[in-house]
Amino acid sequence: MSETPATSPNPLLVAWQTPHQTPPFAEIEPEHFLPAFEQAFADHAAEVNAITHDPTVPDFDNTVTALERSGRLLNKVSAVFYDLVSAHSNPAILEIDKEVSLRMARHWNPIMMNAVLFGRIVLLHENRATLNLTPEQMRLLERTYTRFHRAGAGLSEDAKKRMAEINERLAHLGTSFSHHLLGDEQDWFMELGEEDREGLSDSFVAAAKAAAEERGMAGKAIITLSRTFAETFLKSSPRRDLREKVYKAFIARGDNGNANDNNEVIVEILALREESAKLLGYPTYAAYRLEDSMAKTPEAVRGLLERVWKPARARALADRDELQGMISEEGGNFALAPWDWRYYAEKLRQAKANFDDAAIKPYLSLDHMIEAAFDCATRLFGITFSERKDIPVWHPDVRVWEVRDREGKHKALFYGDYFARASKRSGAWMTSLRDQQRLDGEIAPLIINVCNFAKGAEGEPSLLSPDDARTLFHEFGHGLHGMLSNVLFPSLSGTSVFTDFVELPSQLYEHWQERPEVLQKFARHYQTGEPLPEDLLQRFLAARKFNQGFATVEFVSSALVDLEFHTQPAAASRDVRAFEQAELKKIGMPEEIAMRHRPTQFGHIFTGDHYAAGYYSYMWSEVMDADAFGAFEEAGNIFDPATAKRLHDDIYSTGGSVDPEAAYVAFRGREPEPDALLRRRGLLETPEAA
Ligand SMILES: [Zn+2]
């Protein structure tokens, strides 16, 4: 008989002795996850079983509140795991992810389709008026009922069985989709020889060198397919041949006919989503998905998108003609191609507004912009930030700040993981390691922002582009939604709101980043400390509306194609590329512009169902954020205390505990006025062309 080796306990399964009970990342190894998940699934199943078989008459406490208390270990393990999957993965983690996504579906299916449990919820829901519930309890009961009902808890046994199979398969497909995309992004790079660096800023070249070093090619410079790299290159490089190469690689992600190809994955996802919607009694997946949103119907979504599409397209076509004119004037004997747009638009912007990103970047160092984001939050909401060096992190680049309220009481920890690296998926996002709640005493949240900014050169700070700075504020706005959350129940915490409401706190926060009051104070030259010169500031602000036709067309076309994928019969999109082409033709997509996310790289709608038939949400939220910021402008002070208090009380702190439409009206005193969006994008005055 062999001796059992002495093993230390699984760090995911013990109480964390770290400051603020944060995850002890240094102790956590990939092999800890599967056993921890098994334990967490078992605990959760036992907790739910106890609720289901509780012999006492169902009441709010022994059913709805008890469900809120269940699954704590599962939440704890999942939060750490998914943070690593997206922000710092490795082959072992990705392998485990495949297994976990399947196990997750298998675990949740019998819970969400448990007839006895659902029976208790239905009983409470039917009698809700007589239960003497607080508004937050009522909201929770309604959300719980809706969640179970929409998952298929009320279906026949046969239909439930099929639903469970579909969910498992969809979980697998969603994971494949994101792994494929990551694979294509990791595989591709382009070396930049000395002669290929014309037009590229020093900070860009420094970042390209850092990227090469990270891949074991020290001394060289490469660009990868991260959006920041690709878009900046397309904007800056005069080398038409290289732009074409980068552009084609960028828009071909997931569509290369290799092992990472996502076309088949999409076809199957759409077919299964359609089938599940029909099992649940809806004509289309979009109808199913949108019922539980602010928009409510596909028609309402289409109405908004079409209203924006027309002026945006007209503006883009007029801009196209102007760019073509510029090429001809230069003696260029070619038609504007998609890989030329950003380059000539940037040139035109420099000529017209006498402004280019490179001139402002030295004033937008990452540290100064973090300081600006924090300062706005202090002035609006009274919270303060101090850096903590003693909190364990998943990568040495991650920084942590302690957040305190006006009285100096601990409110949250904020983790910032800002730099691009090969182990991180592309994009920027906010997530949490723990959500705020007060069910059994005050639980302070652990909130994360992840970005993909280029690192500075050796000894130099990271310098942000205006878009990067805006992204920083955007994600920080989501972060505030998590940090300022003040609800009783965990499932209503922070960003647990409708998808078409969730971008309001983030997009609204972007408005402060582009205000002179903020830029004058924080946009300081990283070497001299000089504030942003007034004329540069004015040109920067004027340039914000530039190229909005292009940006809006990129976005709205993606949102419309997403809507069509989930409205038309799945059979219509068996050839994904043909479907994409046909839909773009239908709306008159300018040939020189591609969707912001072509289908095979449209992680928003295919890595999970969160934004499926929901990509429009950003624009739905924009209608509100453009209108909401007006409240501060009308008050004549972008930090007006009374308006800020309403914003905190009605929007940032309420999470999912109130109806979003009611929350907005409470803040603004009326419904949002849609023209604010067009005005902000400079699209109200439609150009004469087309
Ligand atoms: Zn967002």
XYZ file of C-alpha atoms and ligand atoms in Angstrom:
691
model
C 0.000 0.000 0.000
C 1.312 3.397 -0.887
C 1.206 6.210 1.533
C -1.096 9.073 0.759
C 1.096 12.130 0.313
C 0.404 14.960 2.708
C -1.439 17.573 0.670
C -2.145 21.116 1.668
C -5.846 22.005 1.627
C -7.366 23.350 -1.562
C -7.091 27.155 -1.205
C -10.436 27.590 -2.936
C -12.192 25.569 -0.248
C -10.931 27.260 2.889
C -11.773 30.612 4.463
C -9.399 33.220 3.064
C -7.103 34.764 5.653
C -6.064 37.606 3.358
C -6.955 41.276 3.961
C -10.684 41.748 3.198
C -10.911 38.000 2.439
C -9.623 38.471 -1.081
C -8.634 35.473 -3.224
C -5.083 34.300 -2.417
C -4.049 34.180 -6.070
C -0.475 33.063 -5.440
C -1.690 29.852 -3.788
C -4.268 28.961 -6.438
C -3.152 26.479 -9.098
C -5.181 25.259 -12.103
C -5.570 21.794 -10.553
C -7.486 23.274 -7.629
C -10.432 24.310 -9.759
C -12.143 21.074 -10.756
C -12.255 19.637 -7.215
C -13.424 23.015 -5.897
C -16.174 23.199 -8.503
C -17.281 19.648 -7.645
C -17.553 20.588 -3.980
C -19.354 23.827 -4.870
C -21.859 22.049 -7.121
C -22.540 19.477 -4.411
C -23.026 22.133 -1.711
C -25.323 24.163 -3.917
C -27.380 21.149 -4.965
C -27.818 20.179 -1.298
C -28.899 23.713 -0.392
C -31.461 23.797 -3.180
C -32.654 20.341 -2.246
C -33.287 21.502 1.306
C -35.397 24.408 0.008
C -37.344 22.151 -2.354
C -38.113 19.623 0.364
C -38.770 22.076 3.167
C -41.949 20.638 4.746
C -43.171 24.026 5.961
C -45.547 26.102 3.856
C -43.616 28.119 1.241
C -42.991 31.700 2.261
C -40.713 34.427 0.988
C -37.993 33.642 3.507
C -37.829 29.867 3.220
C -37.930 29.976 -0.580
C -36.804 33.213 -2.247
C -34.393 34.442 0.428
C -33.105 30.907 0.943
C -32.295 30.718 -2.772
C -30.389 33.995 -2.447
C -28.318 32.448 0.335
C -27.519 29.320 -1.671
C -24.526 28.789 -3.929
C -22.008 30.946 -2.076
C -19.101 28.592 -2.660
C -20.044 28.286 -6.306
C -20.012 32.074 -6.696
C -16.684 32.305 -4.934
C -14.961 29.670 -7.069
C -16.567 30.853 -10.330
C -15.529 34.471 -9.839
C -11.865 33.572 -9.439
C -11.960 31.058 -12.274
C -13.588 33.314 -14.859
C -11.323 36.195 -13.951
C -8.364 33.976 -14.865
C -10.043 32.553 -17.978
C -10.433 36.004 -19.482
C -7.606 38.041 -17.975
C -4.784 35.562 -17.407
C -5.333 32.169 -18.946
C -2.989 29.372 -19.965
C -3.560 26.074 -21.759
C -4.372 24.276 -18.499
C -7.015 26.873 -17.540
C -8.577 26.819 -21.016
C -8.775 23.022 -20.917
C -10.525 23.184 -17.544
C -12.853 25.867 -18.917
C -14.208 23.416 -21.492
C -14.992 20.930 -18.749
C -16.416 23.542 -16.378
C -18.780 25.097 -18.925
C -20.340 21.701 -19.514
C -20.506 20.861 -15.817
C -22.014 24.275 -15.161
C -24.852 23.638 -17.617
C -25.411 20.172 -16.122
C -25.529 21.645 -12.653
C -27.942 24.494 -13.402
C -30.377 22.625 -15.667
C -32.012 20.487 -12.940
C -32.207 23.509 -10.607
C -33.774 25.907 -13.093
C -36.204 23.217 -14.270
C -37.067 21.825 -10.857
C -40.870 21.534 -10.912
C -41.313 21.394 -7.126
C -39.088 24.398 -6.540
C -40.827 26.302 -9.312
C -44.187 25.329 -7.758
C -43.177 27.123 -4.537
C -42.109 30.228 -6.487
C -45.323 30.261 -8.536
C -47.410 30.027 -5.391
C -45.624 33.015 -3.882
C -45.787 34.937 -7.121
C -49.542 34.394 -7.413
C -50.066 35.617 -3.864
C -47.478 38.379 -4.004
C -49.963 41.162 -3.272
C -50.823 39.616 0.092
C -47.301 38.871 1.288
C -46.514 42.294 2.734
C -43.240 42.548 0.862
C -40.905 45.541 0.757
C -40.359 46.989 -2.727
C -36.962 45.269 -2.980
C -38.435 41.928 -1.895
C -41.229 42.337 -4.453
C -38.714 43.083 -7.175
C -36.684 40.020 -6.196
C -39.744 37.770 -6.235
C -40.683 39.020 -9.691
C -37.139 38.593 -11.018
C -36.867 35.110 -9.520
C -40.180 34.015 -10.993
C -39.255 35.444 -14.417
C -35.826 33.789 -14.363
C -37.263 30.319 -13.662
C -40.181 30.747 -16.016
C -37.908 31.871 -18.873
C -35.490 29.010 -18.227
C -38.304 26.533 -18.927
C -39.287 25.524 -15.389
C -42.927 25.370 -16.470
C -42.385 23.123 -19.517
C -43.406 19.491 -19.965
C -40.878 16.862 -18.933
C -40.028 16.074 -22.563
C -39.480 19.708 -23.450
C -37.338 20.175 -20.337
C -35.178 17.250 -21.324
C -34.559 18.760 -24.727
C -33.975 22.180 -23.186
C -31.307 20.710 -20.932
C -29.545 19.154 -23.912
C -29.673 22.453 -25.773
C -28.240 24.361 -22.829
C -25.350 21.937 -22.480
C -24.543 22.109 -26.136
C -24.793 25.914 -26.181
C -22.426 26.134 -23.229
C -19.912 24.027 -25.124
C -20.320 26.048 -28.321
C -19.951 29.386 -26.552
C -16.688 28.252 -25.000
C -15.426 26.960 -28.355
C -16.274 30.269 -29.975
C -14.202 32.277 -27.524
C -11.296 29.807 -27.547
C -11.218 29.923 -31.345
C -11.155 33.688 -31.355
C -8.402 33.815 -28.761
C -6.506 31.223 -30.800
C -6.655 33.270 -33.990
C -5.643 36.403 -32.081
C -2.704 34.665 -30.435
C -1.416 32.959 -33.561
C -1.102 36.028 -35.731
C 1.547 38.707 -35.520
C 3.410 40.891 -37.974
C 7.011 41.837 -37.517
C 7.798 45.503 -38.000
C 11.227 46.018 -39.514
C 12.888 49.430 -39.250
C 11.498 50.331 -42.688
C 7.946 49.432 -41.619
C 7.795 51.923 -38.780
C 7.209 55.152 -40.669
C 4.372 57.195 -39.221
C 4.215 55.122 -36.048
C 4.645 57.000 -32.792
C 7.469 56.212 -30.390
C 4.994 54.882 -27.883
C 3.490 52.572 -30.506
C 6.899 51.193 -31.457
C 7.731 50.760 -27.774
C 4.551 48.768 -27.299
C 5.382 46.677 -30.377
C 8.785 45.909 -28.868
C 7.210 44.977 -25.557
C 4.815 42.645 -27.393
C 7.740 40.985 -29.177
C 9.645 40.539 -25.960
C 6.627 38.931 -24.332
C 6.584 36.360 -27.116
C 10.243 35.566 -26.758
C 11.383 37.782 -29.645
C 13.321 40.341 -27.634
C 14.900 43.062 -29.755
C 12.229 42.862 -32.434
C 8.937 44.705 -32.779
C 5.644 43.041 -33.654
C 2.032 44.035 -33.832
C -0.724 41.658 -32.815
C -4.432 41.582 -33.529
C -5.493 43.374 -30.357
C -7.903 46.119 -31.368
C -5.700 48.908 -30.036
C -2.728 47.679 -32.060
C -4.635 47.053 -35.266
C -6.668 50.260 -35.231
C -3.752 52.482 -34.294
C -1.644 50.941 -37.036
C -4.415 51.419 -39.620
C -4.675 55.031 -38.572
C -0.973 55.839 -38.581
C 0.912 53.783 -41.147
C 1.388 55.300 -44.610
C 2.284 51.815 -45.893
C -0.793 50.806 -47.860
C 0.472 47.231 -48.341
C 0.927 46.676 -44.611
C -2.392 48.293 -43.788
C -4.095 45.872 -46.148
C -2.350 42.943 -44.493
C -3.284 44.007 -40.966
C -6.833 44.906 -41.912
C -7.476 41.611 -43.652
C -6.072 39.618 -40.748
C -8.105 41.654 -38.278
C -11.456 41.165 -39.947
C -10.719 37.505 -40.733
C -10.408 36.426 -37.111
C -12.432 33.241 -36.654
C -13.030 33.063 -40.395
C -9.829 31.486 -41.687
C -10.978 27.959 -42.458
C -8.501 26.624 -39.877
C -9.091 24.801 -36.580
C -10.234 28.127 -35.091
C -12.964 28.751 -37.654
C -16.222 29.881 -36.055
C -18.648 29.567 -38.994
C -19.964 26.124 -38.077
C -20.192 27.127 -34.445
C -22.432 30.066 -35.339
C -24.765 27.953 -37.476
C -25.314 25.512 -34.650
C -25.723 28.204 -31.990
C -28.410 29.978 -34.021
C -30.313 26.753 -34.695
C -30.299 25.794 -31.019
C -31.331 29.260 -29.865
C -34.241 29.195 -32.278
C -35.298 25.761 -31.080
C -35.156 26.811 -27.424
C -37.207 29.949 -28.099
C -39.866 27.867 -29.825
C -39.949 25.351 -26.970
C -40.676 28.305 -24.697
C -43.474 29.525 -26.949
C -41.815 32.466 -28.717
C -41.773 32.938 -32.500
C -38.077 33.879 -32.576
C -35.082 34.022 -30.291
C -35.101 37.817 -30.496
C -38.725 37.913 -29.317
C -37.778 35.684 -26.384
C -34.649 37.589 -25.530
C -36.105 41.082 -25.788
C -39.205 40.409 -23.745
C -36.974 40.701 -20.686
C -35.398 44.052 -21.535
C -36.267 47.740 -21.570
C -36.858 47.638 -25.336
C -39.365 44.761 -24.983
C -39.691 43.902 -28.712
C -37.541 43.446 -31.849
C -39.645 46.172 -33.489
C -38.683 48.723 -30.843
C -35.013 47.852 -31.324
C -35.248 48.079 -35.078
C -37.023 51.418 -34.763
C -34.153 52.941 -32.805
C -31.440 51.455 -35.038
C -33.104 52.575 -38.254
C -33.612 56.050 -36.934
C -29.880 56.332 -36.318
C -28.818 54.391 -39.413
C -30.107 56.856 -41.978
C -28.264 59.985 -40.882
C -25.169 57.949 -39.957
C -24.971 56.330 -43.378
C -25.501 59.649 -45.127
C -22.713 61.191 -43.087
C -20.394 58.242 -43.786
C -21.006 58.463 -47.540
C -20.286 62.185 -47.528
C -17.101 61.529 -45.557
C -16.130 58.813 -48.008
C -16.327 61.233 -50.901
C -14.194 63.697 -49.027
C -11.573 61.050 -48.267
C -11.549 59.978 -51.906
C -11.039 63.596 -52.892
C -8.051 63.746 -50.600
C -6.519 60.654 -52.189
C -6.982 62.119 -55.664
C -5.473 65.450 -54.627
C -2.414 63.575 -53.394
C -2.214 61.966 -56.802
C -3.264 58.578 -55.467
C -4.617 56.558 -58.336
C -6.782 54.178 -56.339
C -10.250 53.941 -54.858
C -10.566 54.263 -51.094
C -10.445 50.740 -49.637
C -11.511 49.643 -46.138
C -7.841 49.611 -44.994
C -7.472 53.222 -46.117
C -10.392 54.723 -44.248
C -8.830 55.209 -40.836
C -5.581 56.499 -42.313
C -7.166 59.165 -44.488
C -9.789 60.034 -41.889
C -6.958 60.730 -39.485
C -5.195 62.842 -42.111
C -8.374 64.741 -42.813
C -8.909 65.301 -39.149
C -5.397 66.635 -38.804
C -5.960 68.929 -41.761
C -9.391 70.119 -40.660
C -9.129 70.202 -36.914
C -5.343 70.479 -36.932
C -5.335 67.719 -34.393
C -3.882 64.255 -34.161
C -3.946 61.675 -31.420
C -0.164 61.605 -31.150
C -0.155 65.257 -30.067
C -2.462 64.631 -27.145
C -1.172 61.242 -25.973
C 1.705 62.701 -23.907
C -0.989 64.466 -21.878
C -3.008 61.309 -21.339
C -0.734 59.097 -19.292
C -2.500 56.144 -17.730
C -1.739 57.301 -14.192
C -3.145 60.768 -14.808
C -6.313 59.352 -16.333
C -6.802 56.924 -13.442
C -6.412 59.903 -11.124
C -8.993 61.815 -13.182
C -11.484 58.940 -13.051
C -11.047 58.666 -9.286
C -11.300 62.424 -8.763
C -14.604 62.672 -10.624
C -15.981 59.885 -8.433
C -14.792 61.722 -5.329
C -16.451 64.942 -6.431
C -19.678 63.249 -7.487
C -20.103 60.551 -4.872
C -17.709 61.405 -2.046
C -15.711 58.174 -2.294
C -11.908 58.186 -1.979
C -9.198 55.843 -3.247
C -5.895 54.751 -1.750
C -3.583 52.184 -3.277
C -2.991 48.920 -1.414
C 0.141 46.911 -2.039
C -0.795 44.017 0.251
C -3.692 42.543 -1.728
C -2.887 39.372 -3.694
C -3.295 39.739 -7.476
C -3.317 37.365 -10.475
C -0.540 39.167 -12.364
C 2.161 41.579 -11.165
C 0.746 44.379 -13.370
C -2.566 44.403 -11.487
C -3.033 47.291 -9.036
C -5.507 47.490 -6.162
C -7.116 50.473 -4.454
C -9.189 50.624 -1.329
C -12.361 52.632 -1.732
C -13.832 54.460 1.251
C -17.065 56.386 1.636
C -17.502 59.981 2.860
C -17.195 58.866 6.476
C -14.001 56.967 5.734
C -15.715 53.600 6.041
C -14.463 50.731 3.838
C -16.650 50.489 0.748
C -14.895 48.265 -1.799
C -11.619 47.137 -3.301
C -10.952 48.138 -6.886
C -8.576 46.067 -9.047
C -7.156 47.642 -12.219
C -5.545 45.307 -14.770
C -4.672 47.672 -17.592
C -2.050 46.243 -19.944
C -2.400 43.963 -22.964
C -0.671 40.598 -22.771
C -0.923 37.291 -24.600
C -2.763 35.588 -21.725
C -5.598 38.124 -21.834
C -8.478 38.141 -24.263
C -8.996 41.321 -26.280
C -11.361 44.105 -25.333
C -12.064 45.807 -22.037
C -14.480 44.780 -19.318
C -15.591 45.109 -15.735
C -16.288 42.140 -13.529
C -16.229 41.285 -9.834
C -14.639 38.810 -7.477
C -17.436 39.425 -4.970
C -20.656 41.424 -5.194
C -22.079 43.827 -2.657
C -25.015 42.607 -0.539
C -26.417 42.990 2.993
C -28.377 39.796 3.421
C -26.332 38.560 6.384
C -24.320 41.608 7.259
C -22.531 44.051 5.038
C -20.503 42.431 2.230
C -18.163 44.862 0.484
C -17.577 44.229 -3.228
C -14.317 43.365 -5.007
C -14.543 45.067 -8.395
C -12.282 44.563 -11.410
C -11.519 46.611 -14.517
C -9.573 44.905 -17.296
C -8.221 46.797 -20.328
C -5.754 46.126 -23.120
C -3.653 49.282 -23.174
C -0.143 49.211 -24.597
C 2.584 49.378 -22.000
C 4.986 52.300 -22.066
C 8.584 51.893 -23.156
C 11.222 50.998 -20.583
C 11.017 53.622 -17.854
C 8.220 55.527 -19.625
C 4.574 55.630 -18.589
C 1.799 54.133 -20.672
C 0.298 56.902 -22.830
C -3.361 56.550 -23.779
C -5.071 57.517 -26.992
C -8.293 59.538 -26.585
C -10.217 56.297 -27.269
C -8.260 54.475 -24.584
C -8.956 57.253 -22.099
C -12.623 57.014 -22.914
C -12.513 53.219 -22.437
C -10.882 53.715 -19.052
C -13.760 55.950 -17.947
C -16.309 53.606 -19.476
C -15.121 50.572 -17.544
C -14.701 52.659 -14.433
C -18.350 53.704 -14.787
C -19.307 50.011 -14.713
C -16.949 49.676 -11.778
C -18.828 52.406 -9.892
C -22.096 50.587 -10.570
C -20.571 47.646 -8.686
C -18.803 49.648 -5.970
C -21.692 51.986 -5.116
C -24.255 49.186 -5.114
C -26.396 49.318 -1.985
C -28.905 46.472 -2.064
C -29.985 43.714 0.280
C -30.021 40.746 -2.087
C -26.986 39.422 -3.983
C -28.820 38.655 -7.214
C -29.925 42.313 -7.478
C -26.444 43.698 -6.877
C -24.636 46.296 -9.006
C -24.676 45.453 -12.687
C -27.429 42.794 -12.349
C -29.739 44.887 -14.521
C -31.192 44.633 -18.021
C -28.537 44.529 -20.729
C -29.966 47.645 -22.380
C -29.690 49.522 -19.077
C -26.279 48.280 -17.970
C -24.334 50.599 -20.299
C -25.953 53.710 -18.837
C -23.626 54.028 -15.807
C -20.561 53.314 -17.973
C -21.362 55.486 -20.987
C -22.607 58.299 -18.799
C -19.262 58.348 -17.000
C -17.448 58.900 -20.318
C -18.973 62.381 -20.460
C -16.784 63.624 -17.612
C -13.619 62.445 -19.358
C -14.148 64.820 -22.249
C -14.998 67.901 -20.191
C -12.560 70.844 -20.133
C -12.910 71.093 -16.336
C -11.474 67.581 -16.036
C -8.921 67.679 -18.849
C -7.458 70.990 -17.734
C -6.775 69.535 -14.325
C -5.545 66.053 -15.209
C -4.319 66.068 -18.802
C -0.743 67.060 -17.962
C 2.338 66.356 -20.005
C 4.001 63.257 -18.623
C 7.494 64.812 -18.838
C 6.989 68.513 -18.153
C 3.802 68.441 -16.090
C 2.456 71.230 -18.319
C -1.343 71.277 -18.618
C -2.924 70.575 -21.993
C -2.579 73.831 -23.976
C -5.908 75.578 -24.431
C -5.872 75.464 -28.235
C -5.048 71.744 -28.260
C -7.849 71.164 -25.786
C -10.312 73.044 -27.986
C -9.185 71.160 -31.090
C -9.433 67.864 -29.210
C -13.010 68.608 -28.167
C -13.952 69.687 -31.683
C -12.379 66.540 -33.135
C -14.584 64.300 -30.975
C -17.449 64.558 -33.422
C -15.185 63.752 -36.302
C -15.704 60.472 -38.190
C -18.888 59.732 -36.249
C -20.592 58.577 -39.450
C -18.021 55.788 -39.722
C -18.200 54.834 -36.033
C -21.990 54.818 -36.032
C -22.194 52.785 -39.247
C -19.718 50.240 -37.833
C -21.834 49.881 -34.724
C -25.379 49.999 -36.088
C -24.610 47.512 -38.879
C -23.349 45.058 -36.248
C -26.445 45.587 -34.147
C -28.764 45.134 -37.130
C -27.038 41.934 -38.252
C -27.244 40.624 -34.675
C -30.987 41.365 -34.684
C -31.468 39.655 -38.072
C -29.517 36.563 -36.984
C -32.000 36.140 -34.156
C -35.167 37.218 -35.970
C -34.966 35.347 -39.247
C -35.304 31.552 -39.312
C -31.964 29.967 -38.371
C -32.029 28.133 -41.705
C -31.470 31.494 -43.422
C -27.995 31.827 -41.964
C -26.597 28.393 -42.747
C -24.014 30.167 -44.860
C -22.901 32.798 -42.387
C -20.806 34.818 -44.833
C -23.591 34.922 -47.418
C -26.069 35.981 -44.744
C -23.765 38.751 -43.564
C -23.281 39.977 -47.139
C -26.997 39.899 -47.919
C -27.958 41.797 -44.782
C -25.315 44.445 -45.339
C -26.479 44.870 -48.895
C -30.049 45.280 -47.711
C -29.159 48.250 -45.521
C -26.821 49.783 -48.102
C -23.663 49.290 -46.082
C -20.868 51.445 -47.538
C -18.349 49.032 -49.075
C -15.437 50.819 -47.443
C -16.631 50.032 -43.924
C -16.852 46.668 -42.178
C -19.033 45.767 -39.232
C -17.332 46.577 -35.959
C -17.596 42.870 -35.165
C -17.960 40.512 -38.100
C -19.950 37.388 -37.148
C -16.996 35.032 -36.577
C -15.465 37.473 -34.079
C -18.701 38.724 -32.540
C -17.941 37.499 -29.039
C -20.656 39.722 -27.574
C -23.388 37.616 -29.141
C -21.774 34.182 -29.513
C -19.508 33.482 -26.506
C -22.597 33.475 -24.361
C -26.151 34.699 -24.667
C -25.695 37.902 -22.698
C -25.684 40.252 -25.681
C -27.423 37.920 -28.168
C -30.079 39.996 -29.941
C -28.778 42.580 -27.502
C -25.860 44.363 -29.135
C -28.186 47.329 -29.680
C -28.073 47.777 -25.907
C -25.154 50.188 -26.091
C -27.216 52.497 -28.229
C -30.334 52.061 -26.133
C -28.269 53.079 -23.123
C -26.747 55.938 -25.116
C -30.166 57.468 -25.613
C -30.311 57.647 -21.823
C -26.709 58.683 -21.131
C -26.745 61.534 -23.627
C -29.968 62.742 -22.069
C -28.845 62.095 -18.484
C -25.687 64.191 -18.693
C -27.966 67.058 -19.739
C -29.187 67.159 -16.142
C -25.725 68.308 -15.041
C -25.430 70.758 -17.912
C -28.791 72.249 -17.049
C -27.639 72.622 -13.443
C -24.654 74.589 -14.775
C -22.171 72.393 -12.890
C -20.951 68.977 -13.998
C -20.481 68.076 -10.328
C -23.739 69.617 -9.106
C -24.258 68.021 -5.679
C -28.042 67.687 -5.847
C -27.965 66.089 -9.303
C -25.081 63.830 -8.251
C -27.026 62.695 -5.222
C -30.013 61.725 -7.372
C -27.672 59.952 -9.769
C -26.233 57.981 -6.884
C -29.538 57.232 -5.196
C -31.559 56.374 -8.312
C -29.023 54.889 -10.736
C -25.589 53.884 -9.391
C -26.628 52.391 -6.047
C -29.880 50.630 -6.890
C -28.600 47.706 -8.981
C -31.519 45.567 -10.134
C -33.667 46.440 -7.104
C -35.924 48.845 -9.015
C -37.493 48.876 -12.458
C -34.979 50.606 -14.772
C -37.504 52.856 -16.463
C -38.771 54.015 -13.079
C -35.169 54.527 -11.941
C -34.431 56.729 -14.935
C -37.559 58.809 -14.554
C -36.850 59.215 -10.834
C -33.425 60.615 -11.698
C -34.374 62.799 -14.640
C -37.961 63.659 -13.832
C -39.053 62.468 -17.287
C -38.404 59.891 -20.028
C -35.188 60.307 -22.065
C -35.336 62.503 -25.144
C -33.851 60.536 -28.096
C -32.424 63.435 -30.109
C -29.699 63.946 -27.509
C -27.918 60.908 -28.950
C -27.883 62.231 -32.510
C -26.803 65.631 -31.284
C -23.923 64.176 -29.281
C -22.715 62.245 -32.315
C -23.068 65.343 -34.478
C -25.598 63.541 -36.704
C -28.582 65.801 -36.267
C -27.581 67.947 -39.208
C -27.777 65.372 -41.997
C -25.319 66.151 -44.794
C -26.727 66.794 -48.229
C -25.084 63.840 -49.936
C -27.064 60.641 -50.546
Zn -19.733 48.610 -21.211
